[in-house]
Amino acid sequence: MNEKNYNVGLKVFAVTSAEADVALEDDNAYDSIIMTPIDSDVDQNIDGLTISRWCDDGIIPNIIFTIFPSKDDSGVTIETSPPNLVTVRVCHKCSHFQFLWNTNVSSIATSGGIRIGIPPGQLKTVTVSDGNNAQILDGFTNITELQVSRGGVIRASMTSLISTELHLSNVRGQMYVQTNKPVTSGGVAGGQSWIETPSFNKVRVYENGSELNIKGDVDFGDFGTGVNVGAQLTVTGTIKETISCEKNSTVNAPSCDNVYTDDSSTCNAGPQSVDVDVDVRKLTPNDQTLNGTYNICGDEVSPSPPPSSPLPTSSAPDVALTVLADEDSAITFTPIEFNVKYQGYHRISIDISCDGKSSSVPNTMFTIFPSKDGNDVTVETSPANLVTVRIDEYGDFGFKWNPTIASTATSGAGVRIGYPSNQLKEVWVHDGYNVQIVDGFTDIIRVTVEKGSILHASMTSLVSTELELINYGGQMYVETNVPVTVGSVNRGGQSWVKTPSYNDIYVWDDAKLSIIGDVDVRNKFLSSVSDDSQLTVTGTITGTIICDDDSIVNAPSCDNIDSSDDSTCNAGPQNVDVDVNDPSQNNQILNGTCRCVNGGNVLLVSSSTSVYICSSGGSTNSFAIAIGLTTATAVIVITAMLIYYVKTKGRWW
């Protein structure tokens, strides 16, 4: 049987540190499980880990990743149980490790664990995503950022920190953290976090089901703080400054004196209890393996029965996709035949796994349009059968590459998704994809883009009264006929929005938001521009916007801008161009190819003048890429398997 490797998706960044190692406590009480060092050289210059999962149809063991401070002079070490569970491959262009399944072992293993030892002063960032479990043992001194996403679980004991900066981000995951230092900033969107800390600053919790439980005080010191859209915050200590709670949200705290609530939200005053289960004990083998197996992605084309709740109703008719005639065009879209119906699925997720090998896939445009005459969900691709349809682990309508077709397609790739106009409610565009939404949808309430993704959306037929626009480091171009209820742009993202009114605004971390329309601040505690960001508004600003930390606001008037900390407001006429694109047939494909490296790393390798930048260990590598738009666009391209951090001004984002 030939050995076959699949990507687990661990990325390690390079750096060096002079901090002293902290010895790990030994415990050999258990000898039934043996951790075996991998049989290959391990790069010693690392400061960050990204643990994510590539999807395949195979069976693999449940795994826990244990990250511990290496003792004495042992440096960076990697061990697995059972032996040879994974192999390590180095991506020299990106300066990271890739952990690959050894299916000779993983296909028959019934439990699994991976231990990663790193000198305690060397590790700075850890990201865990896609259902992976990781634990960080105490003793690290310089960790500055933890992130979980998409079902990832992280437990971390960090009571030896000497670093003065700590950021915690949770997007649809679970996080359990104990730290001896204040949390500089943190957010929860769709996930749950339990944090024990002297103080938690810059708190932001939003989206139904989100929970942030803090054993300690809240002293945010920033106006970009609040609990919103069905979220919950529980605090055992003192809330030292005013925090907002809006849109069916809840705050539990010893006192509600500094909690602002709207009519739909609640603050419960009284003693609170928070249990932070970091579940990190001595480094014994039984604590570092998980039992059982699972199918990595599950059933691809036979989803569970859709929700039984009725679809929202709307009096607006379905709107057919307008395709400009082009008799000379050789582009043909071929329907995918379904054996199930997808009427109950209201959310589209653009997040496609690769085929597990270093293979070529085409640059692809995803076009989402209102289906004709009330038809059910339809999918067409060019070339034919480019993708298959799946329901992902979160119940979202999504896709997977068909490697037989994708690996040979060299140009002209597109996927068209038809949805009844009143069925689609949410679109989530994950790292590095190009998506356009055609006008005619009536009930969209939330659009989210992530790092490196590009979205153009015409939404001038909406009847919904709620609309959220969230940008985690991508590019967003949106035109809408209804006000934007709330929106955020961060991590270097850029948004251009045309709307009658844009309400609560949150722009931070080198981000830009440009608005054609008015701004009507409903909550001054959630309306701010900070951390070297920029807001441009063509219309009238009603209510106060906070502008601080070297940020800029451009508006006709600065009367309602509260600027501080080297920030500026420029008053005068403003010009904003919102290009939502023309979804003609030729605009529904992208040319060129990209490299799907080991199941997760998408590198665009065509000949455009656009530049893909990967910064690692103080050096910068540039790669030529093709975006397929009319202007060269520099983006960071990321898939679910690999997250790139670009170091700017000493921060990882």
XYZ file of C-alpha atoms in Angstrom:
653
model
C 0.000 0.000 0.000
C 1.436 3.365 -0.998
C 1.727 6.052 1.635
C -0.729 8.892 1.123
C -0.413 12.244 2.889
C -3.144 14.772 3.681
C -2.804 18.217 5.176
C -3.685 18.863 8.799
C -2.829 22.518 8.217
C -0.330 23.716 10.824
C 1.558 26.885 9.994
C 4.615 28.022 11.938
C 6.109 31.514 11.659
C 9.797 32.246 12.028
C 11.407 34.413 14.684
C 14.051 34.093 17.392
C 14.021 34.969 21.092
C 16.607 35.332 23.803
C 14.169 34.540 26.623
C 15.145 31.736 28.982
C 13.441 28.372 28.569
C 11.033 27.232 31.274
C 11.301 23.573 32.213
C 8.256 21.375 31.700
C 7.283 19.160 34.612
C 7.809 15.484 33.854
C 5.318 12.788 34.752
C 5.811 9.230 33.550
C 2.938 7.714 35.475
C 1.276 6.557 32.277
C 3.155 4.216 29.973
C 0.277 2.835 27.929
C 0.488 5.737 25.474
C 3.820 6.678 23.947
C 4.603 9.935 22.171
C 7.222 9.412 19.468
C 9.343 12.204 17.950
C 8.814 12.659 14.234
C 11.612 11.321 12.097
C 12.636 14.546 10.380
C 14.422 17.802 11.086
C 12.302 20.499 12.724
C 12.821 24.182 11.977
C 13.867 25.861 15.219
C 12.905 29.445 14.305
C 9.168 29.699 15.002
C 6.935 32.129 16.854
C 3.394 31.251 15.746
C 1.134 28.274 15.071
C -1.989 27.941 12.956
C -3.808 24.638 13.347
C -6.597 24.018 10.849
C -8.188 21.089 9.087
C -8.300 20.047 5.476
C -11.516 18.232 4.507
C -11.440 14.781 2.948
C -13.726 11.779 2.899
C -11.383 9.630 4.989
C -11.598 8.507 8.614
C -8.979 9.904 10.989
C -8.535 9.775 14.782
C -9.743 12.539 17.052
C -6.670 14.590 17.898
C -5.595 17.027 20.571
C -2.674 19.375 19.951
C -0.616 20.077 23.079
C 1.667 23.108 22.932
C 4.161 23.264 25.784
C 7.283 25.206 26.813
C 10.272 23.055 25.940
C 12.799 22.512 28.710
C 16.521 23.190 28.871
C 17.963 23.437 25.361
C 15.643 21.017 23.575
C 14.316 23.736 21.244
C 11.315 23.065 18.987
C 10.140 19.445 19.102
C 7.209 17.528 17.593
C 5.928 14.148 18.811
C 2.870 12.092 17.857
C 0.799 9.220 19.155
C 0.508 6.798 17.463
C 3.993 6.998 15.920
C 4.214 8.493 12.445
C 0.642 9.787 12.616
C 1.736 12.774 10.543
C 4.725 13.836 8.512
C 6.142 17.337 8.217
C 6.734 19.215 5.015
C 8.306 22.660 4.771
C 6.863 25.270 2.416
C 10.021 27.235 1.650
C 8.171 30.069 -0.097
C 5.990 30.707 2.940
C 8.428 29.622 5.696
C 5.988 27.362 7.493
C 5.482 23.728 8.418
C 2.710 21.608 6.921
C 1.551 18.589 8.872
C 0.298 15.830 6.578
C -1.765 12.810 7.506
C 0.055 9.535 7.044
C -3.050 7.553 6.104
C -1.302 4.216 6.632
C -1.479 5.143 10.313
C -4.356 7.633 10.587
C -6.873 5.395 8.792
C -6.581 2.681 11.471
C -5.823 4.787 14.565
C -8.578 5.071 17.184
C -7.008 7.876 19.221
C -4.407 10.517 18.555
C -2.292 13.333 19.872
C 0.406 15.750 18.714
C 2.807 17.530 21.087
C 4.639 20.661 20.015
C 7.417 21.929 22.263
C 8.589 25.518 21.824
C 10.997 27.586 23.967
C 8.827 29.634 26.358
C 10.005 33.058 25.213
C 9.568 32.250 21.524
C 5.844 31.566 20.987
C 3.708 34.647 20.237
C 0.557 33.674 18.308
C -1.705 30.617 18.159
C -4.743 30.114 15.897
C -7.007 27.053 16.110
C -9.836 26.507 13.611
C -12.082 24.016 11.828
C -13.007 21.812 14.786
C -9.482 21.199 16.073
C -8.722 20.878 19.789
C -5.600 22.468 21.276
C -4.238 23.120 24.738
C -1.454 25.493 25.752
C 0.439 24.584 28.899
C 1.641 27.202 31.355
C 5.134 28.668 31.147
C 5.077 30.736 27.953
C 6.089 34.351 28.522
C 5.498 36.256 25.270
C 2.156 35.131 23.801
C 0.346 38.184 22.406
C -2.583 36.724 20.442
C -4.933 33.730 20.490
C -7.623 33.107 17.859
C -10.253 30.405 17.461
C -12.721 30.027 14.598
C -15.152 27.585 12.962
C -15.574 25.094 15.773
C -12.001 25.280 17.038
C -11.442 24.770 20.776
C -8.490 26.179 22.683
C -7.645 25.836 26.370
C -4.730 27.909 27.598
C -3.049 28.429 30.956
C -0.943 31.585 30.585
C -0.048 32.768 34.071
C 3.654 33.343 33.334
C 3.266 36.111 30.752
C 5.536 39.131 30.777
C 4.188 40.604 27.523
C 2.036 43.717 27.896
C -0.255 43.024 24.935
C -2.794 40.212 24.635
C -5.565 39.923 22.026
C -8.252 37.206 22.098
C -10.500 36.627 19.062
C -13.281 34.048 18.806
C -15.376 33.546 15.652
C -17.711 30.559 16.131
C -15.340 28.613 18.376
C -14.733 27.974 22.072
C -11.973 29.524 24.164
C -10.927 28.876 27.768
C -8.063 31.111 28.923
C -6.438 31.874 32.261
C -3.904 34.715 32.234
C -1.959 36.809 34.726
C -2.041 39.842 32.420
C -4.935 42.089 31.335
C -6.523 41.273 27.982
C -5.798 44.254 25.725
C -8.763 43.587 23.432
C -11.094 40.755 22.581
C -14.143 39.861 20.559
C -16.636 37.021 20.284
C -18.838 36.461 17.212
C -20.943 33.307 17.260
C -18.702 31.557 19.789
C -18.270 31.182 23.535
C -15.290 32.336 25.623
C -14.449 31.864 29.299
C -11.597 34.121 30.444
C -9.920 34.582 33.842
C -7.875 37.799 33.850
C -7.172 40.792 36.096
C -8.941 43.003 33.554
C -10.536 42.650 30.114
C -10.368 45.750 27.899
C -12.109 46.626 24.614
C -14.887 44.058 24.924
C -17.032 43.342 21.843
C -19.612 40.529 21.793
C -22.163 40.190 19.024
C -24.297 37.672 17.126
C -26.944 35.337 18.533
C -25.507 32.632 20.763
C -22.288 34.511 21.484
C -21.076 34.448 25.086
C -18.162 36.125 26.822
C -17.724 35.085 30.447
C -15.101 37.042 32.375
C -13.705 36.192 35.782
C -12.285 39.632 36.524
C -12.958 43.300 35.821
C -13.877 45.123 32.615
C -11.989 48.353 32.007
C -12.281 48.885 28.296
C -10.984 52.437 27.913
C -12.387 52.607 24.372
C -15.739 53.486 22.828
C -15.664 50.527 20.437
C -17.103 48.263 23.111
C -20.456 46.590 23.596
C -22.813 43.615 23.564
C -25.058 43.428 20.526
C -27.460 41.310 18.432
C -28.527 38.609 20.895
C -25.150 38.211 22.624
C -24.399 37.772 26.328
C -21.672 39.125 28.619
C -21.118 37.891 32.181
C -18.631 39.645 34.479
C -17.723 38.693 38.063
C -15.818 41.915 38.835
C -16.322 45.622 38.315
C -17.388 47.259 35.052
C -15.444 50.492 35.376
C -16.841 52.508 32.463
C -20.057 52.528 30.464
C -20.688 49.537 28.223
C -23.657 49.225 25.848
C -26.096 46.323 25.609
C -28.467 46.394 22.633
C -30.688 44.358 20.308
C -31.943 41.534 22.548
C -28.640 41.143 24.378
C -27.868 40.470 28.044
C -25.276 41.602 30.566
C -24.863 39.816 33.913
C -22.743 41.717 36.441
C -22.559 42.596 40.157
C -23.826 46.078 39.259
C -25.650 47.570 36.279
C -24.582 51.148 37.040
C -22.262 51.317 34.031
C -24.407 49.286 31.624
C -26.496 51.089 29.015
C -29.412 48.973 27.714
C -31.987 49.642 25.021
C -35.636 48.593 25.296
C -34.989 45.068 23.984
C -32.004 44.194 26.207
C -31.424 43.327 29.858
C -28.861 43.803 32.607
C -29.078 41.438 35.581
C -27.390 42.783 38.729
C -26.055 40.459 41.423
C -23.151 38.143 42.290
C -21.900 36.217 39.257
C -20.012 32.938 38.962
C -17.720 32.034 36.049
C -15.840 28.733 35.841
C -12.809 28.884 33.547
C -11.897 25.271 32.776
C -8.514 25.448 31.097
C -8.235 21.661 31.570
C -4.460 21.736 31.366
C -2.796 19.412 33.836
C 0.638 17.838 33.996
C 2.098 16.762 30.708
C 1.075 13.114 30.898
C 0.164 11.064 27.823
C -3.443 10.447 28.875
C -4.064 14.186 28.927
C -2.781 14.600 25.395
C -4.805 12.190 23.296
C -8.449 12.040 22.269
C -10.300 8.799 21.664
C -12.588 7.973 18.758
C -12.601 8.680 15.039
C -14.591 10.859 12.686
C -15.217 11.468 9.011
C -13.415 14.729 8.342
C -16.190 16.435 6.396
C -19.082 14.022 6.567
C -21.680 13.499 3.855
C -21.082 15.800 0.944
C -24.308 15.613 -1.040
C -26.918 14.153 1.322
C -27.471 16.805 3.994
C -29.594 16.466 7.090
C -33.230 17.508 6.674
C -33.487 21.289 6.498
C -35.108 23.273 9.304
C -38.867 22.843 9.460
C -39.572 26.516 10.128
C -41.396 28.237 7.266
C -39.530 30.537 4.935
C -39.941 34.275 5.409
C -42.598 35.724 3.154
C -42.252 38.694 0.872
C -44.515 40.344 -1.633
C -41.628 41.071 -3.989
C -41.442 38.713 -6.979
C -38.363 36.690 -7.862
C -35.968 38.555 -10.133
C -34.226 36.719 -12.948
C -30.482 37.065 -13.442
C -29.729 39.523 -16.198
C -27.042 38.217 -18.535
C -25.902 40.367 -21.395
C -26.006 38.612 -24.743
C -22.641 37.936 -26.338
C -22.883 35.836 -29.456
C -19.093 35.535 -29.680
C -18.686 34.296 -26.124
C -17.607 30.686 -25.696
C -18.562 30.640 -22.016
C -21.037 27.926 -21.072
C -22.454 27.297 -17.603
C -23.628 23.738 -16.927
C -26.176 22.942 -14.176
C -25.352 20.540 -11.347
C -28.080 17.954 -10.858
C -29.320 17.667 -7.246
C -30.866 14.600 -5.657
C -32.042 16.651 -2.665
C -33.772 20.001 -2.246
C -32.298 22.925 -0.370
C -35.342 25.072 0.444
C -34.540 25.265 4.182
C -31.037 26.672 3.928
C -30.831 30.439 4.306
C -27.075 30.938 4.460
C -24.405 30.501 1.764
C -20.805 29.886 2.797
C -18.100 30.400 0.166
C -15.276 28.313 1.611
C -13.981 25.530 -0.643
C -11.565 22.861 0.512
C -8.808 21.681 -1.799
C -8.157 18.098 -2.825
C -5.350 17.398 -0.388
C -2.469 17.641 -2.830
C -0.323 20.395 -4.319
C -2.683 20.951 -7.214
C -3.807 23.729 -9.496
C -7.310 25.181 -9.201
C -8.773 27.962 -11.357
C -9.412 31.485 -10.174
C -13.187 31.414 -9.748
C -15.923 34.041 -9.583
C -18.989 33.123 -7.494
C -22.188 34.847 -8.657
C -25.263 34.661 -6.401
C -28.519 35.650 -8.105
C -32.299 35.441 -7.501
C -33.548 32.315 -9.254
C -36.124 32.654 -12.013
C -39.854 32.195 -11.514
C -39.571 30.935 -7.934
C -37.291 28.035 -8.850
C -35.482 26.112 -6.147
C -31.780 26.499 -5.441
C -29.692 25.970 -8.577
C -25.948 25.763 -9.187
C -24.163 26.065 -12.546
C -20.434 25.942 -13.176
C -17.957 26.714 -15.914
C -16.266 24.413 -16.690
C -18.889 21.743 -16.034
C -18.746 19.943 -12.666
C -16.079 22.280 -11.302
C -17.450 21.856 -7.764
C -19.779 19.597 -5.826
C -22.451 20.800 -3.399
C -22.266 20.104 0.320
C -23.825 21.207 3.586
C -20.967 22.072 5.922
C -20.642 21.316 9.630
C -22.511 24.535 10.515
C -25.487 23.751 8.291
C -24.458 26.249 5.609
C -24.909 25.700 1.873
C -21.419 25.364 0.407
C -19.078 23.630 -2.014
C -16.037 21.424 -2.518
C -13.651 21.326 -5.466
C -14.030 18.459 -7.914
C -10.271 17.771 -8.257
C -10.625 15.959 -11.578
C -11.975 19.125 -13.202
C -10.359 21.815 -11.047
C -6.823 20.517 -11.526
C -7.063 20.808 -15.322
C -9.017 24.088 -15.643
C -6.714 26.917 -16.677
C -9.033 29.892 -17.185
C -12.607 31.087 -17.418
C -13.924 29.613 -14.160
C -17.167 30.579 -12.492
C -19.912 29.260 -10.210
C -23.469 30.651 -10.433
C -25.783 30.086 -7.480
C -29.502 30.716 -7.921
C -31.583 31.223 -4.754
C -35.259 32.183 -4.386
C -35.230 35.903 -3.704
C -36.889 35.625 -0.273
C -34.884 32.599 0.941
C -31.358 33.974 1.196
C -30.588 35.687 4.504
C -26.828 35.516 4.975
C -23.693 35.269 2.848
C -20.327 34.495 4.439
C -17.313 34.861 2.137
C -14.278 33.188 3.641
C -10.619 33.895 3.002
C -9.500 34.792 -0.495
C -12.637 34.335 -2.647
C -14.321 36.608 -5.224
C -18.117 36.892 -4.941
C -20.831 39.079 -6.453
C -24.487 39.303 -5.397
C -26.957 40.294 -8.125
C -29.861 42.620 -7.313
C -33.319 41.246 -6.501
C -32.939 39.592 -3.092
C -35.407 40.848 -0.498
C -34.460 39.357 2.875
C -30.677 39.474 3.244
C -29.800 40.557 6.793
C -26.061 39.870 7.095
C -23.042 39.823 4.780
C -19.574 38.898 6.066
C -16.220 38.907 4.290
C -12.883 37.640 5.594
C -9.215 38.300 4.838
C -8.360 38.623 1.169
C -11.922 38.131 -0.088
C -13.642 40.546 -2.490
C -17.420 41.063 -2.534
C -19.563 43.194 -4.869
C -23.268 43.297 -3.948
C -26.252 45.155 -5.378
C -29.079 44.924 -2.826
C -31.618 47.592 -3.773
C -34.721 45.363 -3.480
C -34.508 44.607 0.246
C -37.601 44.657 2.447
C -35.781 43.466 5.568
C -35.389 46.023 8.354
C -32.047 44.713 9.606
C -28.772 44.668 7.700
C -25.297 43.967 9.071
C -22.091 44.347 7.065
C -19.023 42.726 8.665
C -15.543 42.943 7.139
C -12.642 40.988 8.675
C -9.849 42.191 6.397
C -11.421 41.850 2.939
C -12.866 44.243 0.354
C -16.596 44.973 0.255
C -18.581 47.014 -2.301
C -22.292 47.236 -1.417
C -25.265 49.266 -2.655
C -28.484 48.940 -0.657
C -31.904 50.605 -0.510
C -32.279 50.154 3.270
C -30.171 51.548 6.121
C -27.231 49.526 7.366
C -28.161 48.673 10.953
C -24.635 47.992 12.148
C -21.297 47.416 10.487
C -17.679 46.822 11.332
C -14.448 46.925 9.337
C -11.172 45.761 10.846
C -7.847 43.970 10.237
C -6.946 46.156 7.276
C -10.292 45.661 5.536
C -11.853 48.206 3.176
C -15.570 48.769 2.580
C -17.377 51.046 0.126
C -21.114 51.314 0.867
C -23.969 53.269 -0.740
C -26.974 53.411 1.605
C -29.661 55.874 2.757
C -28.135 55.723 6.232
C -25.352 53.842 7.976
C -26.009 53.460 11.682
C -23.609 52.125 14.324
C -20.056 52.153 12.941
C -16.994 50.319 14.214
C -13.775 50.811 12.189
C -10.432 49.753 13.647
C -7.010 48.204 12.989
C -5.873 49.968 9.787
C -9.324 49.676 8.189
C -11.234 52.016 5.848
C -14.971 52.622 5.479
C -16.300 54.910 2.727
C -20.020 55.765 2.697
C -22.284 57.404 0.123
C -25.113 58.485 2.403
C -25.757 59.699 5.930
C -24.556 58.320 9.247
C -27.120 58.100 12.047
C -25.347 57.064 15.245
C -27.773 55.148 17.452
C -25.187 54.089 20.017
C -22.148 56.287 20.611
C -20.424 53.455 22.466
C -20.385 51.339 19.303
C -19.534 54.105 16.844
C -15.825 54.736 16.642
C -12.855 54.979 14.290
C -9.599 53.894 15.916
C -6.139 52.375 15.512
C -4.954 54.111 12.309
C -8.280 53.714 10.497
C -10.264 56.021 8.221
C -13.942 56.896 7.729
C -15.237 58.937 4.773
C -18.882 60.089 4.645
C -20.585 62.107 1.890
C -23.759 62.922 3.854
C -24.782 64.190 7.277
C -23.501 62.696 10.527
C -26.103 62.637 13.294
C -24.837 61.688 16.741
C -21.251 61.520 17.978
C -18.476 59.420 16.424
C -15.282 58.857 18.418
C -12.077 59.211 16.369
C -8.874 58.287 18.199
C -5.477 56.603 17.975
C -4.073 58.232 14.802
C -7.301 57.867 12.804
C -9.042 60.104 10.244
C -12.635 61.104 9.520
C -13.502 62.894 6.251
C -16.994 64.439 6.210
C -18.885 67.583 5.103
C -18.861 68.718 8.740
C -16.792 67.799 11.807
C -19.363 69.085 14.322
C -20.185 65.571 15.575
C -16.667 64.115 15.510
C -14.873 63.755 18.846
C -11.185 63.532 17.866
C -8.330 62.707 20.231
C -4.932 61.015 20.422
C -3.366 62.457 17.235
C -6.523 61.902 15.166
C -7.970 64.262 12.560
C -11.296 65.289 11.056
C -11.247 66.920 7.606
C -14.369 68.976 6.829
C -15.545 69.580 3.264
C -17.309 67.938 0.299
C -16.433 64.252 -0.047
C -16.461 61.933 -3.063
C -16.980 58.158 -2.791
C -17.332 55.703 -5.698
C -19.099 52.400 -4.954
C -18.449 49.907 -7.766
C -20.831 46.961 -7.363
C -19.845 45.525 -10.782
C -21.946 44.576 -13.800
C -22.874 40.866 -13.616
C -22.800 40.265 -17.341
C -21.791 36.832 -18.487
C -18.141 37.744 -18.999
C -18.004 39.141 -15.458
C -19.023 35.787 -14.024
C -15.688 34.122 -14.652
C -12.098 34.768 -13.614
C -9.044 33.889 -15.671
C -5.811 32.376 -14.469
C -5.037 29.640 -11.981
C -3.959 29.367 -8.381
C -1.933 26.781 -6.563
C -3.682 24.776 -3.892
C -0.671 23.793 -1.801
C -1.166 20.701 0.347
C -4.868 21.131 0.761
C -5.014 24.639 2.071
C -2.649 27.327 0.864
C -3.940 29.150 -2.208
C -1.183 30.948 -4.120
C -2.256 32.787 -7.257
C 0.429 32.302 -9.888
C -0.812 34.080 -13.019
C 0.896 37.079 -14.601
C -1.008 40.070 -13.248
C 0.874 42.995 -11.735
C -0.993 42.510 -8.482
C 1.175 41.333 -5.609
C 0.601 38.697 -2.956
C 2.662 39.436 0.152
C 3.602 36.934 2.837
C 5.669 38.349 5.669
C 7.571 35.939 7.887
C 10.475 36.322 10.231
C 11.099 39.904 9.199
C 11.363 39.111 5.485
C 8.787 39.748 2.790
C 8.107 37.494 -0.183
C 6.151 38.685 -3.217
C 4.303 36.517 -5.693
C 2.613 37.564 -8.945
C -1.116 36.906 -8.929
C -4.166 37.533 -11.097
C -7.328 38.821 -9.503
C -9.343 38.995 -12.721
C -10.768 42.489 -12.158
C -10.221 45.585 -14.277
C -7.684 47.054 -11.851
C -4.747 45.433 -10.130
C -5.652 44.614 -6.570
C -3.242 43.541 -3.841
C -4.803 40.998 -1.510
C -3.797 38.434 1.013
C -5.209 35.144 -0.189
C -6.123 32.645 2.472
C -8.213 29.490 2.630
C -9.618 27.591 5.571
C -6.398 25.629 5.869
C -3.871 28.417 6.348
C -4.044 31.896 7.814
C -1.421 34.459 6.978
C -0.509 37.088 9.491
C 1.092 40.248 8.160
C 3.121 42.082 10.754
C 2.417 45.798 10.672
C 3.555 48.212 13.338
C 4.422 45.382 15.675
C 0.946 43.756 15.644
C -0.239 40.508 14.099
C -3.683 40.667 12.557
